[in-house]
PDB file of C-alpha atoms and ligand atoms in Angstrom:
ATOM      1  CA  UNK A 391      -0.203  18.551 -17.371  1.00 87.00           C
ATOM      2  CA  UNK A 392       0.923  22.080 -16.610  1.00 90.00           C
ATOM      3  CA  UNK A 393      -0.825  24.860 -14.778  1.00 89.00           C
ATOM      4  CA  UNK A 394      -1.616  26.983 -17.859  1.00 89.00           C
ATOM      5  CA  UNK A 395      -2.946  24.044 -19.692  1.00 94.00           C
ATOM      6  CA  UNK A 396      -5.178  23.568 -16.795  1.00 96.00           C
ATOM      7  CA  UNK A 397      -6.322  26.993 -17.158  1.00 94.00           C
ATOM      8  CA  UNK A 398      -6.986  26.323 -20.834  1.00 96.00           C
ATOM      9  CA  UNK A 399      -9.218  23.141 -20.108  1.00 97.00           C
ATOM     10  CA  UNK A 400     -11.213  25.083 -17.608  1.00 97.00           C
ATOM     11  CA  UNK A 401     -11.849  27.695 -20.028  1.00 96.00           C
ATOM     12  CA  UNK A 402     -13.727  25.086 -22.267  1.00 96.00           C
ATOM     13  CA  UNK A 403     -16.128  24.038 -19.604  1.00 96.00           C
ATOM     14  CA  UNK A 404     -19.291  26.253 -20.080  1.00 93.00           C
ATOM     15  CA  UNK A 405     -21.759  26.968 -17.234  1.00 90.00           C
ATOM     16  CA  UNK A 406     -24.862  24.724 -18.190  1.00 86.00           C
ATOM     17  CA  UNK A 407     -27.162  27.689 -17.695  1.00 83.00           C
ATOM     18  CA  UNK A 408     -25.284  29.845 -19.980  1.00 86.00           C
ATOM     19  CA  UNK A 409     -23.948  27.884 -22.912  1.00 88.00           C
ATOM     20  CA  UNK A 410     -20.954  29.762 -24.630  1.00 90.00           C
ATOM     21  CA  UNK A 411     -20.183  31.221 -21.075  1.00 91.00           C
ATOM     22  CA  UNK A 412     -17.235  29.345 -19.361  1.00 94.00           C
ATOM     23  CA  UNK A 413     -16.746  28.977 -15.688  1.00 94.00           C
ATOM     24  CA  UNK A 414     -13.510  30.901 -15.845  1.00 95.00           C
ATOM     25  CA  UNK A 415     -15.535  33.991 -17.490  1.00 94.00           C
ATOM     26  CA  UNK A 416     -18.218  33.532 -14.581  1.00 91.00           C
ATOM     27  CA  UNK A 417     -15.432  33.632 -11.838  1.00 94.00           C
ATOM     28  CA  UNK A 418     -16.109  30.345 -10.319  1.00 94.00           C
ATOM     29  CA  UNK A 419     -12.545  29.137 -10.548  1.00 96.00           C
ATOM     30  CA  UNK A 420     -10.715  29.974  -7.423  1.00 97.00           C
ATOM     31  CA  UNK A 421      -7.850  27.720  -7.508  1.00 97.00           C
ATOM     32  CA  UNK A 422      -6.419  24.578  -9.218  1.00 97.00           C
ATOM     33  CA  UNK A 423      -3.288  22.482  -8.778  1.00 96.00           C
ATOM     34  CA  UNK A 424      -1.826  19.152 -10.301  1.00 96.00           C
ATOM     35  CA  UNK A 425       0.160  16.645  -8.349  1.00 96.00           C
ATOM     36  CA  UNK A 426       1.228  13.135 -10.038  1.00 94.00           C
ATOM     37  CA  UNK A 427      -1.445  13.757 -12.926  1.00 95.00           C
ATOM     38  CA  UNK A 428      -4.001  14.421 -10.553  1.00 97.00           C
ATOM     39  CA  UNK A 429      -5.789  17.654 -10.999  1.00 97.00           C
ATOM     40  CA  UNK A 430      -7.606  19.172  -8.042  1.00 98.00           C
ATOM     41  CA  UNK A 431      -9.930  22.304  -9.031  1.00 98.00           C
ATOM     42  CA  UNK A 432     -11.378  24.610  -6.394  1.00 97.00           C
ATOM     43  CA  UNK A 433     -14.596  26.357  -7.424  1.00 96.00           C
ATOM     44  CA  UNK A 434     -16.847  28.590  -5.585  1.00 92.00           C
ATOM     45  CA  UNK A 435     -20.621  28.409  -6.201  1.00 87.00           C
ATOM     46  CA  UNK A 436     -22.528  31.464  -7.644  1.00 78.00           C
ATOM     47  CA  UNK A 437     -25.389  30.604  -5.374  1.00 59.00           C
ATOM     48  CA  UNK A 438     -25.563  27.856  -2.948  1.00 50.00           C
ATOM     49  CA  UNK A 439     -28.894  26.562  -4.166  1.00 54.00           C
ATOM     50  CA  UNK A 440     -28.359  26.402  -7.738  1.00 63.00           C
ATOM     51  CA  UNK A 441     -28.868  22.953  -9.105  1.00 70.00           C
ATOM     52  CA  UNK A 442     -26.319  23.455 -11.952  1.00 81.00           C
ATOM     53  CA  UNK A 443     -23.321  23.015  -9.387  1.00 87.00           C
ATOM     54  CA  UNK A 444     -23.334  19.127  -9.791  1.00 89.00           C
ATOM     55  CA  UNK A 445     -23.472  19.452 -13.674  1.00 91.00           C
ATOM     56  CA  UNK A 446     -20.526  21.897 -13.462  1.00 94.00           C
ATOM     57  CA  UNK A 447     -18.529  19.555 -11.152  1.00 95.00           C
ATOM     58  CA  UNK A 448     -19.113  16.644 -13.496  1.00 96.00           C
ATOM     59  CA  UNK A 449     -18.361  18.565 -16.564  1.00 96.00           C
ATOM     60  CA  UNK A 450     -15.005  19.651 -15.106  1.00 98.00           C
ATOM     61  CA  UNK A 451     -14.085  16.082 -14.204  1.00 98.00           C
ATOM     62  CA  UNK A 452     -15.020  14.765 -17.561  1.00 97.00           C
ATOM     63  CA  UNK A 453     -12.911  17.477 -19.292  1.00 97.00           C
ATOM     64  CA  UNK A 454      -9.813  16.431 -17.442  1.00 97.00           C
ATOM     65  CA  UNK A 455     -10.374  12.637 -17.327  1.00 95.00           C
ATOM     66  CA  UNK A 456     -10.636  12.557 -20.979  1.00 94.00           C
ATOM     67  CA  UNK A 457      -6.905  13.697 -21.280  1.00 94.00           C
ATOM     68  CA  UNK A 458      -4.163  11.067 -21.511  1.00 93.00           C
ATOM     69  CA  UNK A 459      -1.879  13.158 -19.153  1.00 94.00           C
ATOM     70  CA  UNK A 460      -4.427  13.151 -16.320  1.00 96.00           C
ATOM     71  CA  UNK A 461      -4.991  10.277 -13.930  1.00 96.00           C
ATOM     72  CA  UNK A 462      -7.760  11.830 -12.090  1.00 96.00           C
ATOM     73  CA  UNK A 463      -9.733  15.032 -11.149  1.00 98.00           C
ATOM     74  CA  UNK A 464     -11.300  16.256  -7.864  1.00 98.00           C
ATOM     75  CA  UNK A 465     -13.651  19.109  -7.752  1.00 97.00           C
ATOM     76  CA  UNK A 466     -13.856  20.956  -4.387  1.00 96.00           C
ATOM     77  CA  UNK A 467     -16.697  23.391  -3.786  1.00 93.00           C
ATOM     78  CA  UNK A 468     -15.047  26.035  -1.498  1.00 93.00           C
ATOM     79  CA  UNK A 469     -16.884  27.832   1.286  1.00 88.00           C
ATOM     80  CA  UNK A 470     -15.115  31.162   0.432  1.00 87.00           C
ATOM     81  CA  UNK A 471     -14.501  33.755  -0.825  1.00 91.00           C
ATOM     82  CA  UNK A 472     -18.251  34.366  -1.681  1.00 85.00           C
ATOM     83  CA  UNK A 473     -19.114  34.777  -5.290  1.00 86.00           C
ATOM     84  CA  UNK A 474     -20.034  38.398  -6.400  1.00 82.00           C
ATOM     85  CA  UNK A 475     -20.652  39.940  -9.960  1.00 82.00           C
ATOM     86  CA  UNK A 476     -17.292  41.547  -9.594  1.00 86.00           C
ATOM     87  CA  UNK A 477     -15.746  38.152 -10.348  1.00 91.00           C
ATOM     88  CA  UNK A 478     -17.119  38.153 -13.831  1.00 91.00           C
ATOM     89  CA  UNK A 479     -14.665  38.829 -16.578  1.00 93.00           C
ATOM     90  CA  UNK A 480     -15.170  41.643 -19.146  1.00 92.00           C
ATOM     91  CA  UNK A 481     -16.012  38.864 -21.668  1.00 92.00           C
ATOM     92  CA  UNK A 482     -18.430  37.318 -19.331  1.00 91.00           C
ATOM     93  CA  UNK A 483     -20.388  40.538 -18.739  1.00 89.00           C
ATOM     94  CA  UNK A 484     -20.654  41.352 -22.302  1.00 90.00           C
ATOM     95  CA  UNK A 485     -21.802  37.915 -23.233  1.00 90.00           C
ATOM     96  CA  UNK A 486     -24.378  37.836 -20.504  1.00 88.00           C
ATOM     97  CA  UNK A 487     -25.981  41.163 -21.576  1.00 88.00           C
ATOM     98  CA  UNK A 488     -25.670  40.388 -25.527  1.00 88.00           C
ATOM     99  CA  UNK A 489     -26.732  36.782 -25.515  1.00 89.00           C
ATOM    100  CA  UNK A 490     -28.775  36.204 -22.378  1.00 85.00           C
ATOM    101  CA  UNK A 491     -30.231  39.864 -21.739  1.00 88.00           C
ATOM    102  CA  UNK A 492     -28.791  39.358 -18.282  1.00 87.00           C
ATOM    103  CA  UNK A 493     -27.613  42.242 -16.345  1.00 85.00           C
ATOM    104  CA  UNK A 494     -25.828  42.830 -13.013  1.00 82.00           C
ATOM    105  CA  UNK A 495     -26.970  45.415 -10.511  1.00 83.00           C
ATOM    106  CA  UNK A 496     -24.877  48.451 -10.271  1.00 83.00           C
ATOM    107  CA  UNK A 497     -23.518  49.384  -6.955  1.00 81.00           C
ATOM    108  CA  UNK A 498     -26.274  52.132  -6.415  1.00 87.00           C
ATOM    109  CA  UNK A 499     -28.870  49.456  -7.073  1.00 85.00           C
ATOM    110  CA  UNK A 500     -30.002  50.695 -10.381  1.00 89.00           C
ATOM    111  CA  UNK A 501     -30.062  48.557 -13.663  1.00 91.00           C
ATOM    112  CA  UNK A 502     -29.250  49.292 -17.346  1.00 90.00           C
ATOM    113  CA  UNK A 503     -31.204  47.609 -20.044  1.00 92.00           C
ATOM    114  CA  UNK A 504     -28.732  45.289 -22.009  1.00 88.00           C
ATOM    115  CA  UNK A 505     -31.116  45.568 -25.155  1.00 88.00           C
ATOM    116  CA  UNK A 506     -31.516  49.392 -25.471  1.00 92.00           C
ATOM    117  CA  UNK A 507     -29.165  50.801 -22.927  1.00 90.00           C
ATOM    118  CA  UNK A 508     -31.983  52.444 -21.065  1.00 93.00           C
ATOM    119  CA  UNK A 509     -31.763  53.131 -17.326  1.00 92.00           C
ATOM    120  CA  UNK A 510     -35.575  52.905 -16.832  1.00 91.00           C
ATOM    121  CA  UNK A 511     -35.395  49.224 -15.705  1.00 92.00           C
ATOM    122  CA  UNK A 512     -37.794  48.157 -12.805  1.00 91.00           C
ATOM    123  CA  UNK A 513     -37.873  45.097 -10.891  1.00 87.00           C
ATOM    124  CA  UNK A 514     -40.711  43.009 -11.272  1.00 83.00           C
ATOM    125  CA  UNK A 515     -40.734  39.729  -9.267  1.00 67.00           C
ATOM    126  CA  UNK A 516     -38.069  38.163  -7.325  1.00 62.00           C
ATOM    127  CA  UNK A 517     -38.982  34.856  -8.670  1.00 62.00           C
ATOM    128  CA  UNK A 518     -36.800  34.189 -11.761  1.00 58.00           C
ATOM    129  CA  UNK A 519     -36.061  31.304 -13.869  1.00 58.00           C
ATOM    130  CA  UNK A 520     -33.652  30.060 -11.153  1.00 63.00           C
ATOM    131  CA  UNK A 521     -32.796  31.262  -7.780  1.00 65.00           C
ATOM    132  CA  UNK A 522     -29.791  32.976  -8.936  1.00 70.00           C
ATOM    133  CA  UNK A 523     -31.738  35.214 -11.219  1.00 75.00           C
ATOM    134  CA  UNK A 524     -34.632  37.627 -10.771  1.00 82.00           C
ATOM    135  CA  UNK A 525     -36.786  39.415 -13.607  1.00 87.00           C
ATOM    136  CA  UNK A 526     -36.988  43.104 -14.370  1.00 91.00           C
ATOM    137  CA  UNK A 527     -38.709  45.023 -17.091  1.00 92.00           C
ATOM    138  CA  UNK A 528     -37.519  47.833 -19.298  1.00 94.00           C
ATOM    139  CA  UNK A 529     -39.790  50.577 -19.715  1.00 94.00           C
ATOM    140  CA  UNK A 530     -38.226  51.899 -22.750  1.00 95.00           C
ATOM    141  CA  UNK A 531     -38.078  48.902 -25.227  1.00 94.00           C
ATOM    142  CA  UNK A 532     -40.349  46.823 -23.113  1.00 93.00           C
ATOM    143  CA  UNK A 533     -38.205  43.974 -22.891  1.00 90.00           C
ATOM    144  CA  UNK A 534     -37.877  41.397 -19.952  1.00 90.00           C
ATOM    145  CA  UNK A 535     -34.452  41.431 -18.423  1.00 90.00           C
ATOM    146  CA  UNK A 536     -32.971  38.994 -16.146  1.00 88.00           C
ATOM    147  CA  UNK A 537     -30.854  40.225 -13.120  1.00 87.00           C
ATOM    148  CA  UNK A 538     -28.192  38.255 -11.754  1.00 79.00           C
ATOM    149  CA  UNK A 539     -28.083  38.405  -8.084  1.00 69.00           C
TER     150      UNK A 539
HETATM  151 ZN1   ZN B 229     -34.468  48.508 -23.022  1.00 74.61          ZN
END
């Protein structure tokens, strides 16, 4: 197995919270290597409390161990660097906005509505559907918007 093909396999592993969005697009993949057919993948968590982490690790292992040219796979959760929204790919950002109405906070703290493009989005509650996300509300189109922290 070659390093480019490892990258290609990783791009087929979706985040369980965002089907259709790969862990590569989400910026979780920090490093990978192969030695004697054993693949080692270094991932960084988006948020240390996310219950999806074990599912992601399991999905990565099964994606590799189903291949005949891989003898085994180890996933390591790295302590650093810290995940930030700047690690998302352009495709990742676009998909989050269009498919999940999830937006990223701008550097100045403001939010842009992924549905109508309005800037009049206000934070509602810090308790979102998961600890990674909070809920905001668009004053223009009156849609709830999830904010990725
Ligand atoms: Zn809106």
